[in-house]
PDB file of C-alpha atoms in Angstrom:
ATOM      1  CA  UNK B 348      60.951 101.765 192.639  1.00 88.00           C
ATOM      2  CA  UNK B 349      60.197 102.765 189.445  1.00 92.00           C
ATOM      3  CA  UNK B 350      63.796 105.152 189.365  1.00 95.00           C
ATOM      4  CA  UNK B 351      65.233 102.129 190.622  1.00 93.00           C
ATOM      5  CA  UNK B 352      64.128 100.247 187.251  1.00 92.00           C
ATOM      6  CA  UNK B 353      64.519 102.876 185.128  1.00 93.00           C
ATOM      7  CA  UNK B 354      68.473 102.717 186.127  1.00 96.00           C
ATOM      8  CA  UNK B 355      68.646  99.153 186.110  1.00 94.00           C
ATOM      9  CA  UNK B 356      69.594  98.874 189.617  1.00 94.00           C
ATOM     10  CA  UNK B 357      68.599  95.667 192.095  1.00 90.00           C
ATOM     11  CA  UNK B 358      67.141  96.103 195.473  1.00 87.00           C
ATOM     12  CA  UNK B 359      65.170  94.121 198.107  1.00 84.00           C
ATOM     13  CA  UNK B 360      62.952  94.956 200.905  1.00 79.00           C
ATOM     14  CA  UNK B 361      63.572  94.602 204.447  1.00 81.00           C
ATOM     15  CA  UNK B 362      60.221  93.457 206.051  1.00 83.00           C
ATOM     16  CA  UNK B 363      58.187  91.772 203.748  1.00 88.00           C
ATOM     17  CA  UNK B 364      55.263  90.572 206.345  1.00 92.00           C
ATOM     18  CA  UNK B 365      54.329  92.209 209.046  1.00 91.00           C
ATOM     19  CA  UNK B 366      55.617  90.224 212.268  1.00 86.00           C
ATOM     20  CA  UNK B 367      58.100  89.886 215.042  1.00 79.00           C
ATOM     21  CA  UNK B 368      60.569  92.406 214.160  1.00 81.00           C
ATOM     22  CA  UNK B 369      57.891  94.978 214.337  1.00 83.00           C
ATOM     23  CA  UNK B 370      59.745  96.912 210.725  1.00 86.00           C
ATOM     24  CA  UNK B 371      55.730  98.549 210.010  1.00 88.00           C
ATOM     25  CA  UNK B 372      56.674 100.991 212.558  1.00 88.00           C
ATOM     26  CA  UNK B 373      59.495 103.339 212.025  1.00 86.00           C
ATOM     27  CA  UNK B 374      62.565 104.024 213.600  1.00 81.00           C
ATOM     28  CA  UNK B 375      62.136 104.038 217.702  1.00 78.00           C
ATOM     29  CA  UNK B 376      58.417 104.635 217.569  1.00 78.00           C
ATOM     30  CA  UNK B 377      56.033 101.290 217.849  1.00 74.00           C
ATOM     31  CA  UNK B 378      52.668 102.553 219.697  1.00 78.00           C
ATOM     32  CA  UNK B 379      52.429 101.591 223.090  1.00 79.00           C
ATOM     33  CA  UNK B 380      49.530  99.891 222.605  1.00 85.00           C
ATOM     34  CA  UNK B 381      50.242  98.002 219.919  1.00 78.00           C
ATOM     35  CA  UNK B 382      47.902  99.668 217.580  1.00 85.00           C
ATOM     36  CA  UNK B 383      48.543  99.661 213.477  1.00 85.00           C
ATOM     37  CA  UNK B 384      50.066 103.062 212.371  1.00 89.00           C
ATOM     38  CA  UNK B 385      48.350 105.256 209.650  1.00 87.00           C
ATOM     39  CA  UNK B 386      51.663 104.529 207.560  1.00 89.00           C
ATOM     40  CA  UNK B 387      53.394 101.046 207.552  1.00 90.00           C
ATOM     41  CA  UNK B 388      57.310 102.136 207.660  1.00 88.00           C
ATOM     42  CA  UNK B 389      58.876  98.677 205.890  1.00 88.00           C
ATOM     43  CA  UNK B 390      56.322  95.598 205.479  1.00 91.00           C
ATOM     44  CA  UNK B 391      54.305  94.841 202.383  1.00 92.00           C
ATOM     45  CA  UNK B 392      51.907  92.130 203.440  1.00 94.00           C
ATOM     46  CA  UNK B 393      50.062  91.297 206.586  1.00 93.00           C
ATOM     47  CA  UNK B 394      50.774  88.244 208.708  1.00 93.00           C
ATOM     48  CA  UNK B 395      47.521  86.310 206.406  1.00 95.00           C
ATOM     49  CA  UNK B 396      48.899  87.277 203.077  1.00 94.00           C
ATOM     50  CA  UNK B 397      46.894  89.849 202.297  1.00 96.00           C
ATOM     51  CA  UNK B 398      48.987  93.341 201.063  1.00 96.00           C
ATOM     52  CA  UNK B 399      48.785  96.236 203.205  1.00 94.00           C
ATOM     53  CA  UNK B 400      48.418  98.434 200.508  1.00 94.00           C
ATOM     54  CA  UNK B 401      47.198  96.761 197.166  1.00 96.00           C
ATOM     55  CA  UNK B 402      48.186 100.041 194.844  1.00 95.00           C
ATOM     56  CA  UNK B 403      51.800  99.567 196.490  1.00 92.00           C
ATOM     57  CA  UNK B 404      51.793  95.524 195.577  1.00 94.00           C
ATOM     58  CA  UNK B 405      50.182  96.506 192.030  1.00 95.00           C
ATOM     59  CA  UNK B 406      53.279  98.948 191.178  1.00 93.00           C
ATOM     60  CA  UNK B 407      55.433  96.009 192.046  1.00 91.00           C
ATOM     61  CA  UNK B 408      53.641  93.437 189.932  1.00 92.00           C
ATOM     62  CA  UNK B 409      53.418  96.121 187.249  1.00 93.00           C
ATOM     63  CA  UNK B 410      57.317  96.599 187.423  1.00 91.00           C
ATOM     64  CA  UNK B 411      58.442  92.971 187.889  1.00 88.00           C
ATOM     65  CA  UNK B 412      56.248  92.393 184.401  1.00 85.00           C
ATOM     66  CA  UNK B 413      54.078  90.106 186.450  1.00 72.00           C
TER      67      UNK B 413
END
């Protein structure tokens, strides 16, 4: 992200809260039993809000001025 300002180029995120589509696990691997893995692959927040990682939320605040 912060390349991605530096250059002045747009982007979005595909899996903002954690939910149906299942996008915190990565490509053709959920768990079988439906546990959280040690990496989320694409979501930012959980399904209450709350960020999944807050130093990952704080870069984006940080680069969006906010």
């Amino acid at each position: 992200m912060p390349l991605l300002k530096q250059e002045n180029v747009g982007a979005i995120n595909w899996g903002l809260v954690e939910g149906k589509t299942n996008t915190k696990y990565a490509w053709e691997t959920p768990l079988a039993d439906g546990s959280e893995p040690n990496e989320w692959f694409h979501e930012v927040f959980r399904k209450d809000g709350t960020p999944y990682r807050q130093d990952e939320t704080g870069l984006i605040r940080k680069l969006n001025d906010k």
